[in-house]
């Protein structure tokens, strides 16, 4: 078997090459897109090696993120999975960005905790554009209607953009309307006078995973969350 490191490097290189090509196709600069390496299924040996090659990791669970952040403090850790309000302090202490703010109540809890303990990670609001009941997130209508409240609650917190997940599918094209919808929603929100007055530009769009990140890049993703694709070809150690 190849060493873990060379497999990871090959996978990373190929992801970056494909992102560059997708940027070229769509008139974007490759430097506008950051890869968040999702480590939730990775064995320790894998993410420890990956940490020598790549600076930004994503985790779904706050406790696992906190444990791994302490193990690898030079990595920027992004929380991408659902956050319960009782885990907000943990998330604030260990995450540099939280992608998954899916309700006003959670935003309020983050604001309160951030005021109390002084940690201010960048935050993204999660939007459910696929309409699946199993996915969390604001509906587009809810986000637009609550926008004045969101601006008021988040004042002083860096809301940097929006995040979404497309429905699972073997066809990446099926995700395109969802990704385009997120970009259009961002444009709508960022052009509002109240957003402009608050200085909220919403530059970040977190969208696209292993199966659909190229479509997401073509539609304007600035953060792609890639897990399985980075670890393909690695063999799970026998337990
Ligand atoms: C697991 C996960 C990913 C990465 O999924 P892959 O298909 O393995 O690339 C991205 N985003 C979220 C929210 C996830 O839970």
Coordinates of N, CA, C and O in Angstrom, one line a residue, residues 1 25 30 38 44-45 53 73 81 86 99 103 108 115 139 141 144 154-155 165 171 176 178 189 206 216 223:
X1 N 0.8 -1.2 0.0 CA 0.0 0.0 0.0 C 0.9 1.3 0.0 O 1.9 1.3 0.6
X25 N -13.5 27.9 -16.1 CA -14.8 27.8 -16.9 C -15.7 28.9 -16.5 O -16.6 29.3 -17.3
X30 N -9.0 30.9 -8.9 CA -8.9 29.7 -8.0 C -8.7 30.1 -6.6 O -9.2 29.4 -5.7
X38 N -13.1 17.8 5.4 CA -14.0 17.3 6.4 C -13.5 15.9 7.0 O -13.3 15.0 6.2
X44 N -7.5 8.8 12.9 CA -6.5 9.7 13.4 C -5.3 9.7 12.5 O -4.7 10.8 12.2
X45 N -4.8 8.6 12.1 CA -3.5 8.6 11.3 C -3.7 9.4 10.0 O -2.8 10.0 9.5
X53 N -0.4 18.9 5.5 CA -0.5 19.3 4.0 C -1.6 20.4 3.8 O -1.6 20.9 2.7
X73 N -3.7 22.5 17.2 CA -4.1 23.9 17.4 C -3.7 24.8 16.2 O -4.3 25.9 16.1
X81 N -21.5 20.9 11.3 CA -22.7 20.1 11.7 C -23.6 20.8 12.7 O -23.3 21.9 13.2
X86 N -26.7 23.9 24.1 CA -25.8 23.6 25.2 C -24.3 23.3 24.8 O -23.5 23.1 25.7
X99 N -20.5 27.0 10.4 CA -21.3 27.1 9.2 C -22.8 26.9 9.4 O -23.5 27.1 8.5
X103 N -31.1 28.8 13.3 CA -32.3 29.4 13.9 C -31.9 30.7 14.6 O -30.7 30.9 14.9
X108 N -29.1 33.8 18.8 CA -29.1 34.6 20.1 C -28.2 33.9 21.1 O -27.5 34.6 21.9
X115 N -20.6 37.4 23.8 CA -20.5 38.5 24.7 C -19.8 38.1 26.0 O -19.0 38.8 26.6
X139 N -35.5 28.6 6.0 CA -36.1 28.6 4.7 C -35.7 30.0 4.1 O -35.6 30.9 4.9
X141 N -37.6 32.2 2.7 CA -38.6 33.1 3.1 C -38.4 33.6 4.6 O -38.4 34.8 4.9
X144 N -35.5 36.0 4.8 CA -35.8 37.3 4.3 C -36.7 38.0 5.3 O -36.4 39.2 5.7
X154 N -27.3 40.0 15.6 CA -25.9 39.6 15.3 C -25.0 40.8 15.3 O -23.8 40.7 15.1
X155 N -25.5 42.0 15.6 CA -24.7 43.2 15.6 C -23.4 42.9 16.4 O -23.4 42.5 17.5
X165 N -26.7 22.7 1.9 CA -26.5 21.3 1.5 C -27.5 20.9 0.4 O -28.7 21.1 0.6
X171 N -26.1 12.7 -9.5 CA -26.0 13.6 -10.6 C -25.7 15.0 -10.1 O -26.6 15.7 -9.5
X176 N -27.4 22.0 -9.0 CA -27.1 23.3 -9.4 C -28.2 24.4 -9.0 O -27.9 25.5 -8.6
X178 N -30.0 24.5 -6.4 CA -29.8 24.8 -5.0 C -28.6 25.8 -4.8 O -28.7 26.8 -4.1
X189 N -29.9 39.5 -0.2 CA -29.7 40.0 1.2 C -28.6 41.0 1.3 O -28.8 42.0 2.0
X206 N -20.7 28.7 1.5 CA -20.3 27.4 1.8 C -21.2 26.4 1.2 O -22.3 26.2 1.6
X216 N -20.8 23.4 -7.5 CA -20.9 24.5 -6.5 C -19.9 25.6 -6.8 O -20.2 26.8 -6.7
X223 N -16.3 28.3 -0.2 CA -15.9 27.2 0.8 C -16.5 25.9 0.3 O -17.8 25.9 0.2

